[in-house]
Structure formats: structure tokens, C-alpha cells
């Protein structure tokens, strides 16, 4: 995939598979003289579902995104397509949630600040005040919302209000050490990405590095996934691993794991921001 | 990519990039009610070249491959397309060349015998007789063609005759320790795959593991590439590496390298057999 | 680690950690003018256990292995050491168990035949006759011992007899699709290595690739471990993974997994053959 | 290797190989009741050189580091040992040189600030002022020393003065886009670590990602090495790679490469800081 491209539209499609879908979509775009700079698709023989992602150079079309949606709607209806079009110049709005561990946050902020990841960062929410200064150096709003054990409900209501006041396309849990309540998970279904510090489904739940140490595995990993109401069970977007051996303590695993966590999370966020991820049931199609 | 698929046609296309090429190709196939089970394409912004690979389920078409070619020709001409259609049930014909080191040969024979790699193995040519018994156990013809330093020309003429007598689509140099003469390279341009035991362009030429040892690199690798008249300079198809450290001797590197060599060669051969590789100038597009 | 070394003794030690253990062991060897060509050790701060592996060039000692054991016994007793000395020229005796899938067997036979893995292959036991011809081409005895569902007990008694008649140091389950009875597991504790086709502890039990497909993981793996009476729960020796994506079917995973399985198994076997693995409780120290 | 260890001494040794060296070193330490928490060694059969690294828990000795050196000197002399002892609580002093690209700097500053990498950061030198604010947020001195083409000599003299005024144990070139003059390289021999953005020896010199793109390699990499007067030819400490394909532009390679560069540099710096690297001729022994 290419960075620093000219402005383009990203069209993603998910529908029942059928003969002629690639032709139908690309054919319609061709009638508009649309310049397809990237096309990927996948017909799933098990689910009978078809997925497609198209990048069309904006300057090749003589109309805008609303008109695009209107013109595409008839085709979409004919094939029962769920579709989405986005203008690459309209950046997805993002909120990052974090606790005290900052390696993922620092990594994301760097990629955001340098333009490597293109998003509109609306703010950072944390249950601690530790990272305020670093975040504010980036001129990014910092929302301290403590989550005391005895008042979790109120805390998450407050988080909900912050999100309502300035709606976002994506919530990133960058090692946010709190479990979101089910209703928040449902409201933001498909829009919350978490990084779990194990190679799921191994070691779901708490203290995964300790679990990995106790089991004596020879590789540890990290998993980026969409958050659902079922803890650590949501659709997986990206995973990776790193080698460990008998001499590595739990602390060593935590250290080695940090590099995997931040890389895996950054990749998943990139896929999301570029509309490369399509969820179907509990799995993802990732046109990486 | 999926194995054990139903019979299908593989259509590969290479042409100058233009608006509407995906639509033109997939549209034509759709008019035939052709079922596209896999589509991939790449428009190269640097060379302005367009590449496409399509898998069409054979049973979805009510005509055969010759008719396919005929029907496709007009579109191809309009867009100056180089194209190729192959019926997946017509297996590519392959000759393997080998010397004494047999790890790549053993690996390829196993993948061939179990059907993992689908090709029609016409025979094995070697400059030594060491591997005859193993090859013949597989009921594969074994051609002993020694290549004495003083009579290399005659030897390669003899190899040419064997290839002429039973033409093949692919020649695999599975650690064949002889340099092919330029005219043979040219006659089989784009149809000879070699495995070089280094991560090219590092350590081209002889004794690459010794070179790697002397330089003190921390990873060693292997490269599968098309053979051209320029030694180790042809288009690269696939590469991989494995970690080494100060305690690894040249012998250790040779041992560790074997696993990379056979895997990298097998992947490249698979890509070729499934028409996933398109050569353009000195590079490859690989729709893996 | 170095291949094709001169004849050497391998001394492995496991004992409670204490000051001066490296000095005690290496000091004793030095008093014999023993030439240490490789030394590795590990003091585990959690278990308070010390592990050490030494390679001593045989020609540097003016006595044999029995004398070695005798001379070492006093030191061992003083420190409650479990120790083992082996002469590298006395090859470990190995039996391979296999069903119908032959990729691990073919791989092991090649490494054995070429001397890459140094062991004395006593035979192959299978519950099917499919691989007889290939095994016998290698001049290796083939024992057909069917395991019918209604007569499993007798079958495993028969396997026990074969093993009793010609005792081995290592039993390799090279994709042997039968679960060994607990008593056999116990009799050969620490001497049976299995390859499980998942990244344990994920997807223990049956059909791990199908499980991996259903969960939508982005990497699949293989695990080599010692067999205990608890299915897929024994000490892990080696693991590795390979990337998959949404387009990979279960068949693709099975294909991709084969390469990981055979590599991971071969590495684990090498570690065992070179006495690089020390088991402690349910984990391994691997001096790779 | 373990993080957050108690205070310890690190003893590294390099000398001609001989019988009894492990015993001699560990034996001497044992006479002091020294608690060896980590021991690694390597006898190189090609060069006949012996290398050893020992960690001794400081609290187990009833004397300090000066006394340690004195007591060790006789043994060292007897075996022509080059040796070095360091107290882990005395942090190596480090200067970072950087130009405008900040990914390695940001990464190093984070690892330093969180204590993951233990060093005494004396300052950052840059030929541009761009990164001042970020560095100064960390309360780290920032030295702007422009390097105009017509006055390079003066600029490097100025850098030499800064280094003289506050001597350091390590200079890190964190994507510093200037070639250091030979005399500076020599003065800091074995103490300057550079990150080169290619898998050396491939693509030494300028614009390595463009070179990689032009050659069509399937993996790109990064190399951390000691700087010598020969550009990109110094002893390699660490390397790694990442997969690319035909769809990746040079910009994509630059983006993907950044993650490899910072990880490889951070690993090399860690090895250096923990005295895990011993240089011999143009290669390194790395007790990772």
C-alpha cells in the first residue's frame, strides 16, 4: 500500500457473492472515467460473501462524494451491498484511551504527528494524570477520567459524554487497563480497537505474560482486535510474535512484548484508517 | 491462495495502464457468465504498467480455452495487452537440474508426489549420478549429463537436446552448481528459476555462506530468481532469511541455509506454477 | 551451535543453584586438561535451579566416558546434581511413529540420511502401510501396527514390545495420529517428542487448523513438546509460526502449516539429540 | 537477558583461547564468593580467540570495583586478556546525533525515559533545529551544530569539542545524515553506533531504499554497526528485515523501514549498554 497518495475515494463493499460483481463495481466506476489506483477483493467460498475495496483518484471524477454515494446506491441495492465511501482528505476522527503504560501512546502520537498515520486526533482520555504533559506537548486535549472501583459506572458515563460531545470514528485502547462496559462496546461496535498483550486465543484475560511464562512458550505475541462485549473475543485484525527463551523473565517478556504491541496496534490502526478492514461475523478481511 | 480448487482458467495480463482496465477485463468475463474466484491487479505508477491476474472457474464457461483466447484477443489488442490463459488441469511441464546437494530436490519431489505442487515432472538432469536411485524411486527419468571443465559446451548442447526432445514450461535449478551458457539462458528466458544461497544482491557469485561469515552478518538468506545471462542478476521472485550469530560456523550457516533455500525455492515454484509471477523489466509482480 | 565437530562428551547438569557451580564444574574439567568447546548455563531465579551444558573434546581427555562418570560423581553428589554425560560418537537410538501424513517423516529421513541429524534410526512404526516403500528405500525397518478402535490396547502393547526388544533413547511422533496410553507416556517420560500442529496452548486437541480458521487468527503455528499423560500439555521445546490471511482456507493453512511443523520438529529433535534440552517441572531449558 | 536486576558487575574478557579459561575466570570469582547471575562465553575455532561475559551480583562481593580490577589483573596478564569491568549502577554516558528524521530519536528517548535502556543521556547534537522542542521537553541539552557543505571541518571540530567537554562512552548516530570525518571515527573507535537503513552489505551508501526498490528485493532491512573510517563497513551488531512486495513504493519502504531501523538500533544500543558486544577484528560477538 502506498503512502502520500493524491486525494482519493475509498469504496468498500460487502455483499452476497455472485457472478459479475467485480465487473459491476469497476464497470460503473469506469463509466465515470474513475481512475482505480488500487483494487482488492475476496470471495469467501465458506460464507458465500464477497468483499471489495477500491481506491479511486478523486481528481478523475467530476463530482463529489455525495454524488458518488447517490450514483452507487442503485447498484448497491441490486446486490444487497453494504458499502462505504470515504474521501481520503476527510480524516477519521480518533480518541485514544490509555492508562499509565505509554509505549503504544508514544508510538501512535509519533506516527500521527509525522503524518505517517493520517487521522484527526480529538483527544486522549486516561484514568491517570501521568501522561498529561507529554500529550499536551502535542497540543492534544487530555481528559482525566479516573475509574475508581466503587464508581466505575459514573466514570464510563463520563467517557460516553466526552465521546458524545465530539463523536469519533475510532476509539483506540492503547493499553487502557479497564474493561469497557458492554453497552459502550455495543454503541461503538466495529469502532473500538484494542491491543491485547498475548497471541490470542492463548492467554486471554489478565497477566498474559505471566501466563506465558508459566506455560513455557517459546514465542510471545500481541493481538489487535475489535472490542466486543465478550472480553478478548472480538474479531482479530493483526497479530505478531517475538521469540523468547528460558532465560527471559516475566519482566523481559513485558519488555520484548512492548515492541510487538506497539507495532501490531499501529498496523491495525493503519488498516482501519485506510478502510482496509471489513468485519464479517467474528472475523476480518484485511486488504493489507 | 487456495489449494485443491476446481478446474479453472488463469488469465494474466500486462499492458500500459489506463482508465477502465479492471472493468474491461472483468466485464468481458462477466458477459460470459464467468465466475471469478480470485482477482488481483497492480497499476505501477512508476512504469505506468498494469498487471492483472484472474482465476475463472472452468465450469462456469460454456466454451474451452481456445475459444477463450479468441474471444479475449480483440480486447487484448485494443489495450496492447500481453496476455496468457492457462487451464489449471493442464499441468506445467517441468525439468529439474541438480548436482549433488539434494535438499531442494527432495523437498520438491515430496511436494510434487503429494500433489502440493501441481506439475508434470518430465525428468531430472544431473551432472552426477548420486541422486539417480532416489529420483528413480519416484518413477522419474534421470538424465546423467556430466559437465567436465574441458567439455562444457558439449554438455550444455546435450542438455539443450534433452529439453528440445520434450519441451518444458519451467526449468528449476535446484542447487545446480553449473553456470548455464548465455544462449540457453536466453532461449528459456523467464522459464528458468534458480535458488541462490544468499540474500541477493549481497554475496552474489561463489561461496556466499563463506562471504556472509567473513562479513559477520546477523541474518543469512536465500533468493529465488529467474535466470538471465547476467549471473545472479535476474528478476527476484522470493527471498527469506534466518538468524545466525557469532557461534555459527560456515557449516552451521550451510545447514541453516538449507531450510531457507528449499522453502524459498518451493514458494517461487508455486508462484510460477499458478501463474502468479509476471516479469516486467528486471523485476517481478507476484500476486501471492 | 556447530555441526561436524570432532568427537566430544556432552555433560548436562541440573541442581539447586549455589555460588561457585560454574567454577566447580569447569574447574574439575580443567584439572583433567579437558578442552571445553561449548559451555552454557542458566541460573533460574524463580525456581532457584541451576542448569549447565558442557561440550568437552574427547581427545583432550586421557580417559573414557565411564571414568568420566566416576570422576564426576563426587562433585555431583556434593551439589545434588542430576547429570548426564554422553559420547557424541554413540548415537542416540530413535524410533519414529507416523500415520499417513509423511512430510515430517520425509524431512527427518533426509536430515538423518545426510547426517545433518546424527542418530541411530532403529525403525519406523506406523498404523498404516502407506509409507513402507519410502521408508524401506532407506533400508530402515518398517513396523506395521494397526490401531483399530476396538483393539487399541493390544496395539499399544505391541508397540511397547517393539520398543522393549530394541530400546531407544527417543521416540518421535512425526504426525502420529493416535493418542498414546498414559502408561506408555510415563515409561518414556522425557523421551517422546510430539509435533502438535498449532501454536500451543491455543488450539490443543483435534483439528487445530479448523479451530484457527474459525477464530480468524492471523498467524498459525506448530509446537514441539515432550509427551506426557496430559494431552498437548507437556513441556514445550520449540515453536514457530507463519502468517495467514482471510484468503487462506483451512486447506491452505494445512499446507502452510506443514512447513512449520517439519521445521519445528526437526529443531526440537536436534536439540534433544545434542542434549541441549533440560526438563524442569513442566518447562524446558534449551541451550540452542 | 533480565531487566531490573540488582546492582551487578559486568566482566568481559577477550583473549587467546586455551584450556581452563572458563574455570580460571569463574574459579577466581568463586574464591571471592561472587554470585554469577549470568555467564556466557565463546571460543572461536577460526581465530583461536576466547570471549567471555560474566555478571556478578555486587552485593555478593565484599569489595568494590577498583579492588575487583586489581584482583583480576594478575589472571588477565597470565592469559593476555583484554578485560573490562563495569558497575551496572554507573550508567554509560551517551550522546545522540540526529538530523531531521526523528523516529529513532523518539524511540530511544522513550526507552531512556522509562528506564528500559539504562544510560546517562548527556545531550543531543543536531545539524538542524527541528527537534529541539521535543528533546528539551525531556530536559535534555540540545546542541545545534549546522554542517554546511563549505564548512564541514569546522562543524566536526565543534562536535569534537562538545564531546571533549563532557566525554561519553557511546555516540549514537540515530539517522544522522552526515558522514563523520575519519579522525573522529578513529578517536571514538568501538564507541560510535550507526543505524544504516539497509540490510548490509546490500545497498551501502546513499538512498538504500531507492536501491532496494530498483533491484526488486522482497525484503528490506536495517543494520546497526560500529562506525569506522570505511563508510558502512564497520562491525555489524544487529540486523533485521521486513517483507515488501511489488506494490510497495519507495515511500512505503521508507515507512516500513522506519520500524525496523528503530528496533534494530535499540537492540544494538541495549547490547552495548549491557556490555554484551565484544569486537574482534571486523566482527562482533554478541552475548544477547
PDB file of N, CA and C in Angstrom, chain C residues 186-254:
ATOM      1  N   UNK C 186       4.297 -42.507  30.459  1.00  0.00           N
ATOM      2  CA  UNK C 186       5.075 -42.455  31.693  1.00  0.00           C
ATOM      3  C   UNK C 186       6.376 -43.235  31.567  1.00  0.00           C
ATOM      4  N   UNK C 187       6.302 -44.396  30.906  1.00  0.00           N
ATOM      5  CA  UNK C 187       7.507 -45.215  30.752  1.00  0.00           C
ATOM      6  C   UNK C 187       8.579 -44.476  29.960  1.00  0.00           C
ATOM      7  N   UNK C 188       8.146 -43.669  29.014  1.00  0.00           N
ATOM      8  CA  UNK C 188       9.097 -42.944  28.172  1.00  0.00           C
ATOM      9  C   UNK C 188       9.101 -41.449  28.490  1.00  0.00           C
ATOM     10  N   UNK C 189       8.842 -41.134  29.753  1.00  0.00           N
ATOM     11  CA  UNK C 189       8.779 -39.737  30.145  1.00  0.00           C
ATOM     12  C   UNK C 189      10.075 -39.010  29.768  1.00  0.00           C
ATOM     13  N   UNK C 190       9.925 -37.875  29.130  1.00  0.00           N
ATOM     14  CA  UNK C 190      11.098 -37.103  28.720  1.00  0.00           C
ATOM     15  C   UNK C 190      11.800 -37.675  27.513  1.00  0.00           C
ATOM     16  N   UNK C 191      11.188 -38.712  26.905  1.00  0.00           N
ATOM     17  CA  UNK C 191      11.846 -39.326  25.752  1.00  0.00           C
ATOM     18  C   UNK C 191      10.906 -39.463  24.552  1.00  0.00           C
ATOM     19  N   UNK C 192       9.736 -38.866  24.634  1.00  0.00           N
ATOM     20  CA  UNK C 192       8.829 -38.852  23.488  1.00  0.00           C
ATOM     21  C   UNK C 192       8.603 -37.400  23.080  1.00  0.00           C
ATOM     22  N   UNK C 193       8.916 -37.102  21.836  1.00  0.00           N
ATOM     23  CA  UNK C 193       8.696 -35.748  21.319  1.00  0.00           C
ATOM     24  C   UNK C 193       7.580 -35.800  20.293  1.00  0.00           C
ATOM     25  N   UNK C 194       6.618 -34.931  20.461  1.00  0.00           N
ATOM     26  CA  UNK C 194       5.496 -34.827  19.538  1.00  0.00           C
ATOM     27  C   UNK C 194       5.541 -33.487  18.812  1.00  0.00           C
ATOM     28  N   UNK C 195       4.980 -33.463  17.602  1.00  0.00           N
ATOM     29  CA  UNK C 195       4.748 -32.183  16.939  1.00  0.00           C
ATOM     30  C   UNK C 195       3.243 -31.961  16.913  1.00  0.00           C
ATOM     31  N   UNK C 196       2.824 -30.862  17.545  1.00  0.00           N
ATOM     32  CA  UNK C 196       1.393 -30.520  17.510  1.00  0.00           C
ATOM     33  C   UNK C 196       1.204 -29.392  16.507  1.00  0.00           C
ATOM     34  N   UNK C 197       0.176 -29.524  15.681  1.00  0.00           N
ATOM     35  CA  UNK C 197       0.008 -28.561  14.595  1.00  0.00           C
ATOM     36  C   UNK C 197      -0.800 -27.335  15.008  1.00  0.00           C
ATOM     37  N   UNK C 198      -0.421 -26.749  16.141  1.00  0.00           N
ATOM     38  CA  UNK C 198      -0.919 -25.426  16.498  1.00  0.00           C
ATOM     39  C   UNK C 198       0.108 -24.767  17.407  1.00  0.00           C
ATOM     40  N   UNK C 199      -0.089 -23.485  17.580  1.00  0.00           N
ATOM     41  CA  UNK C 199       0.755 -22.737  18.494  1.00  0.00           C
ATOM     42  C   UNK C 199       0.147 -22.894  19.895  1.00  0.00           C
ATOM     43  N   UNK C 200       0.569 -23.933  20.589  1.00  0.00           N
ATOM     44  CA  UNK C 200       0.026 -24.202  21.930  1.00  0.00           C
ATOM     45  C   UNK C 200       0.337 -23.058  22.886  1.00  0.00           C
ATOM     46  N   UNK C 201      -0.519 -22.755  23.856  1.00  0.00           N
ATOM     47  CA  UNK C 201      -1.695 -23.529  24.244  1.00  0.00           C
ATOM     48  C   UNK C 201      -2.946 -23.258  23.405  1.00  0.00           C
ATOM     49  N   UNK C 202      -2.865 -22.433  22.360  1.00  0.00           N
ATOM     50  CA  UNK C 202      -4.042 -22.272  21.509  1.00  0.00           C
ATOM     51  C   UNK C 202      -4.315 -23.572  20.763  1.00  0.00           C
ATOM     52  N   UNK C 203      -5.573 -23.903  20.647  1.00  0.00           N
ATOM     53  CA  UNK C 203      -5.997 -24.971  19.760  1.00  0.00           C
ATOM     54  C   UNK C 203      -5.384 -26.323  20.081  1.00  0.00           C
ATOM     55  N   UNK C 204      -5.346 -26.664  21.360  1.00  0.00           N
ATOM     56  CA  UNK C 204      -4.991 -28.028  21.734  1.00  0.00           C
ATOM     57  C   UNK C 204      -6.110 -28.944  21.235  1.00  0.00           C
ATOM     58  N   UNK C 205      -5.820 -30.242  21.198  1.00  0.00           N
ATOM     59  CA  UNK C 205      -6.834 -31.206  20.786  1.00  0.00           C
ATOM     60  C   UNK C 205      -6.931 -31.333  19.281  1.00  0.00           C
ATOM     61  N   UNK C 206      -8.112 -31.694  18.797  1.00  0.00           N
ATOM     62  CA  UNK C 206      -8.263 -32.081  17.398  1.00  0.00           C
ATOM     63  C   UNK C 206      -8.509 -30.923  16.449  1.00  0.00           C
ATOM     64  N   UNK C 207      -8.155 -31.120  15.185  1.00  0.00           N
ATOM     65  CA  UNK C 207      -8.431 -30.185  14.101  1.00  0.00           C
ATOM     66  C   UNK C 207      -8.006 -28.749  14.413  1.00  0.00           C
ATOM     67  N   UNK C 208      -6.766 -28.569  14.801  1.00  0.00           N
ATOM     68  CA  UNK C 208      -6.347 -27.211  15.186  1.00  0.00           C
ATOM     69  C   UNK C 208      -6.416 -26.208  14.039  1.00  0.00           C
ATOM     70  N   UNK C 209      -6.170 -26.624  12.803  1.00  0.00           N
ATOM     71  CA  UNK C 209      -6.240 -25.645  11.712  1.00  0.00           C
ATOM     72  C   UNK C 209      -7.673 -25.169  11.513  1.00  0.00           C
ATOM     73  N   UNK C 210      -8.627 -26.078  11.663  1.00  0.00           N
ATOM     74  CA  UNK C 210     -10.021 -25.663  11.571  1.00  0.00           C
ATOM     75  C   UNK C 210     -10.354 -24.681  12.707  1.00  0.00           C
ATOM     76  N   UNK C 211      -9.860 -24.982  13.895  1.00  0.00           N
ATOM     77  CA  UNK C 211     -10.066 -24.067  15.021  1.00  0.00           C
ATOM     78  C   UNK C 211      -9.458 -22.693  14.739  1.00  0.00           C
ATOM     79  N   UNK C 212      -8.251 -22.712  14.168  1.00  0.00           N
ATOM     80  CA  UNK C 212      -7.571 -21.446  13.863  1.00  0.00           C
ATOM     81  C   UNK C 212      -8.347 -20.670  12.805  1.00  0.00           C
ATOM     82  N   UNK C 213      -8.841 -21.382  11.814  1.00  0.00           N
ATOM     83  CA  UNK C 213      -9.641 -20.754  10.759  1.00  0.00           C
ATOM     84  C   UNK C 213     -10.887 -20.120  11.362  1.00  0.00           C
ATOM     85  N   UNK C 214     -11.564 -20.866  12.224  1.00  0.00           N
ATOM     86  CA  UNK C 214     -12.808 -20.366  12.803  1.00  0.00           C
ATOM     87  C   UNK C 214     -12.581 -19.134  13.676  1.00  0.00           C
ATOM     88  N   UNK C 215     -11.451 -19.093  14.356  1.00  0.00           N
ATOM     89  CA  UNK C 215     -11.168 -17.949  15.229  1.00  0.00           C
ATOM     90  C   UNK C 215     -10.665 -16.744  14.443  1.00  0.00           C
ATOM     91  N   UNK C 216     -10.166 -16.992  13.219  1.00  0.00           N
ATOM     92  CA  UNK C 216      -9.688 -15.870  12.410  1.00  0.00           C
ATOM     93  C   UNK C 216      -8.350 -15.317  12.835  1.00  0.00           C
ATOM     94  N   UNK C 217      -7.460 -16.191  13.324  1.00  0.00           N
ATOM     95  CA  UNK C 217      -6.123 -15.715  13.705  1.00  0.00           C
ATOM     96  C   UNK C 217      -5.320 -15.336  12.460  1.00  0.00           C
ATOM     97  N   UNK C 218      -4.307 -14.506  12.640  1.00  0.00           N
ATOM     98  CA  UNK C 218      -3.515 -14.000  11.524  1.00  0.00           C
ATOM     99  C   UNK C 218      -2.156 -14.690  11.413  1.00  0.00           C
ATOM    100  N   UNK C 219      -1.866 -15.573  12.353  1.00  0.00           N
ATOM    101  CA  UNK C 219      -0.661 -16.404  12.305  1.00  0.00           C
ATOM    102  C   UNK C 219      -1.080 -17.801  12.750  1.00  0.00           C
ATOM    103  N   UNK C 220      -0.532 -18.816  12.115  1.00  0.00           N
ATOM    104  CA  UNK C 220      -0.734 -20.172  12.627  1.00  0.00           C
ATOM    105  C   UNK C 220       0.633 -20.732  12.990  1.00  0.00           C
ATOM    106  N   UNK C 221       0.657 -21.781  13.810  1.00  0.00           N
ATOM    107  CA  UNK C 221       1.954 -22.250  14.275  1.00  0.00           C
ATOM    108  C   UNK C 221       1.993 -23.729  14.533  1.00  0.00           C
ATOM    109  N   UNK C 222       3.146 -24.154  15.011  1.00  0.00           N
ATOM    110  CA  UNK C 222       3.342 -25.541  15.398  1.00  0.00           C
ATOM    111  C   UNK C 222       4.188 -25.560  16.665  1.00  0.00           C
ATOM    112  N   UNK C 223       4.018 -26.629  17.427  1.00  0.00           N
ATOM    113  CA  UNK C 223       4.665 -26.751  18.727  1.00  0.00           C
ATOM    114  C   UNK C 223       5.256 -28.131  18.885  1.00  0.00           C
ATOM    115  N   UNK C 224       6.521 -28.199  19.214  1.00  0.00           N
ATOM    116  CA  UNK C 224       7.136 -29.476  19.533  1.00  0.00           C
ATOM    117  C   UNK C 224       7.283 -29.559  21.046  1.00  0.00           C
ATOM    118  N   UNK C 225       6.813 -30.654  21.597  1.00  0.00           N
ATOM    119  CA  UNK C 225       6.808 -30.762  23.056  1.00  0.00           C
ATOM    120  C   UNK C 225       7.011 -32.212  23.479  1.00  0.00           C
ATOM    121  N   UNK C 226       7.446 -32.381  24.716  1.00  0.00           N
ATOM    122  CA  UNK C 226       7.517 -33.713  25.285  1.00  0.00           C
ATOM    123  C   UNK C 226       6.106 -34.196  25.586  1.00  0.00           C
ATOM    124  N   UNK C 227       5.910 -35.477  25.359  1.00  0.00           N
ATOM    125  CA  UNK C 227       4.597 -36.051  25.584  1.00  0.00           C
ATOM    126  C   UNK C 227       4.468 -36.472  27.042  1.00  0.00           C
ATOM    127  N   UNK C 228       3.373 -36.054  27.650  1.00  0.00           N
ATOM    128  CA  UNK C 228       3.031 -36.520  28.993  1.00  0.00           C
ATOM    129  C   UNK C 228       1.629 -37.124  28.918  1.00  0.00           C
ATOM    130  N   UNK C 229       1.168 -37.617  30.025  1.00  0.00           N
ATOM    131  CA  UNK C 229      -0.152 -38.239  30.023  1.00  0.00           C
ATOM    132  C   UNK C 229      -1.256 -37.214  29.783  1.00  0.00           C
ATOM    133  N   UNK C 230      -0.939 -35.911  29.989  1.00  0.00           N
ATOM    134  CA  UNK C 230      -1.922 -34.856  29.706  1.00  0.00           C
ATOM    135  C   UNK C 230      -1.778 -34.416  28.254  1.00  0.00           C
ATOM    136  N   UNK C 231      -2.788 -34.656  27.478  1.00  0.00           N
ATOM    137  CA  UNK C 231      -2.730 -34.392  26.040  1.00  0.00           C
ATOM    138  C   UNK C 231      -2.334 -32.939  25.727  1.00  0.00           C
ATOM    139  N   UNK C 232      -1.258 -32.778  24.948  1.00  0.00           N
ATOM    140  CA  UNK C 232      -0.807 -31.458  24.470  1.00  0.00           C
ATOM    141  C   UNK C 232      -0.417 -30.508  25.601  1.00  0.00           C
ATOM    142  N   UNK C 233      -0.097 -31.060  26.761  1.00  0.00           N
ATOM    143  CA  UNK C 233       0.222 -30.217  27.912  1.00  0.00           C
ATOM    144  C   UNK C 233       1.688 -30.339  28.342  1.00  0.00           C
ATOM    145  N   UNK C 234       2.465 -31.166  27.680  1.00  0.00           N
ATOM    146  CA  UNK C 234       3.828 -31.415  28.110  1.00  0.00           C
ATOM    147  C   UNK C 234       4.751 -30.235  27.880  1.00  0.00           C
ATOM    148  N   UNK C 235       5.987 -30.334  28.414  1.00  0.00           N
ATOM    149  CA  UNK C 235       6.954 -29.241  28.289  1.00  0.00           C
ATOM    150  C   UNK C 235       7.230 -28.906  26.819  1.00  0.00           C
ATOM    151  N   UNK C 236       7.162 -27.632  26.489  1.00  0.00           N
ATOM    152  CA  UNK C 236       7.365 -27.159  25.117  1.00  0.00           C
ATOM    153  C   UNK C 236       8.857 -27.029  24.836  1.00  0.00           C
ATOM    154  N   UNK C 237       9.287 -27.540  23.704  1.00  0.00           N
ATOM    155  CA  UNK C 237      10.693 -27.449  23.300  1.00  0.00           C
ATOM    156  C   UNK C 237      10.893 -26.336  22.286  1.00  0.00           C
ATOM    157  N   UNK C 238       9.995 -26.274  21.304  1.00  0.00           N
ATOM    158  CA  UNK C 238      10.194 -25.298  20.229  1.00  0.00           C
ATOM    159  C   UNK C 238       8.855 -24.985  19.580  1.00  0.00           C
ATOM    160  N   UNK C 239       8.734 -23.742  19.104  1.00  0.00           N
ATOM    161  CA  UNK C 239       7.516 -23.303  18.415  1.00  0.00           C
ATOM    162  C   UNK C 239       7.888 -22.351  17.295  1.00  0.00           C
ATOM    163  N   UNK C 240       7.022 -22.266  16.334  1.00  0.00           N
ATOM    164  CA  UNK C 240       7.180 -21.232  15.308  1.00  0.00           C
ATOM    165  C   UNK C 240       5.835 -20.984  14.647  1.00  0.00           C
ATOM    166  N   UNK C 241       5.769 -19.930  13.870  1.00  0.00           N
ATOM    167  CA  UNK C 241       4.501 -19.518  13.264  1.00  0.00           C
ATOM    168  C   UNK C 241       4.712 -19.107  11.811  1.00  0.00           C
ATOM    169  N   UNK C 242       3.604 -19.008  11.095  1.00  0.00           N
ATOM    170  CA  UNK C 242       3.641 -18.474   9.730  1.00  0.00           C
ATOM    171  C   UNK C 242       2.383 -17.628   9.543  1.00  0.00           C
ATOM    172  N   UNK C 243       2.491 -16.595   8.729  1.00  0.00           N
ATOM    173  CA  UNK C 243       1.386 -15.654   8.541  1.00  0.00           C
ATOM    174  C   UNK C 243       0.317 -16.242   7.615  1.00  0.00           C
ATOM    175  N   UNK C 244      -0.919 -16.016   7.949  1.00  0.00           N
ATOM    176  CA  UNK C 244      -2.044 -16.365   7.071  1.00  0.00           C
ATOM    177  C   UNK C 244      -2.939 -15.131   6.960  1.00  0.00           C
ATOM    178  N   UNK C 245      -3.852 -15.159   6.009  1.00  0.00           N
ATOM    179  CA  UNK C 245      -4.819 -14.065   5.949  1.00  0.00           C
ATOM    180  C   UNK C 245      -6.214 -14.598   5.600  1.00  0.00           C
ATOM    181  N   UNK C 246      -7.135 -13.664   5.407  1.00  0.00           N
ATOM    182  CA  UNK C 246      -8.540 -14.032   5.197  1.00  0.00           C
ATOM    183  C   UNK C 246      -8.733 -14.918   3.967  1.00  0.00           C
ATOM    184  N   UNK C 247      -7.815 -14.855   3.020  1.00  0.00           N
ATOM    185  CA  UNK C 247      -7.980 -15.621   1.786  1.00  0.00           C
ATOM    186  C   UNK C 247      -7.515 -17.066   1.945  1.00  0.00           C
ATOM    187  N   UNK C 248      -6.890 -17.380   3.068  1.00  0.00           N
ATOM    188  CA  UNK C 248      -6.396 -18.744   3.261  1.00  0.00           C
ATOM    189  C   UNK C 248      -7.491 -19.646   3.810  1.00  0.00           C
ATOM    190  N   UNK C 249      -7.774 -20.691   3.069  1.00  0.00           N
ATOM    191  CA  UNK C 249      -8.744 -21.692   3.506  1.00  0.00           C
ATOM    192  C   UNK C 249      -8.093 -22.610   4.538  1.00  0.00           C
ATOM    193  N   UNK C 250      -8.878 -23.487   5.115  1.00  0.00           N
ATOM    194  CA  UNK C 250      -8.309 -24.482   6.024  1.00  0.00           C
ATOM    195  C   UNK C 250      -7.256 -25.315   5.287  1.00  0.00           C
ATOM    196  N   UNK C 251      -7.522 -25.649   4.032  1.00  0.00           N
ATOM    197  CA  UNK C 251      -6.536 -26.397   3.248  1.00  0.00           C
ATOM    198  C   UNK C 251      -5.234 -25.621   3.082  1.00  0.00           C
ATOM    199  N   UNK C 252      -5.354 -24.331   2.865  1.00  0.00           N
ATOM    200  CA  UNK C 252      -4.142 -23.512   2.761  1.00  0.00           C
ATOM    201  C   UNK C 252      -3.370 -23.526   4.077  1.00  0.00           C
ATOM    202  N   UNK C 253      -4.106 -23.444   5.165  1.00  0.00           N
ATOM    203  CA  UNK C 253      -3.438 -23.462   6.472  1.00  0.00           C
ATOM    204  C   UNK C 253      -2.720 -24.794   6.681  1.00  0.00           C
ATOM    205  N   UNK C 254      -3.390 -25.857   6.297  1.00  0.00           N
ATOM    206  CA  UNK C 254      -2.769 -27.175   6.425  1.00  0.00           C
ATOM    207  C   UNK C 254      -1.471 -27.216   5.609  1.00  0.00           C
TER     208      UNK C 254
END
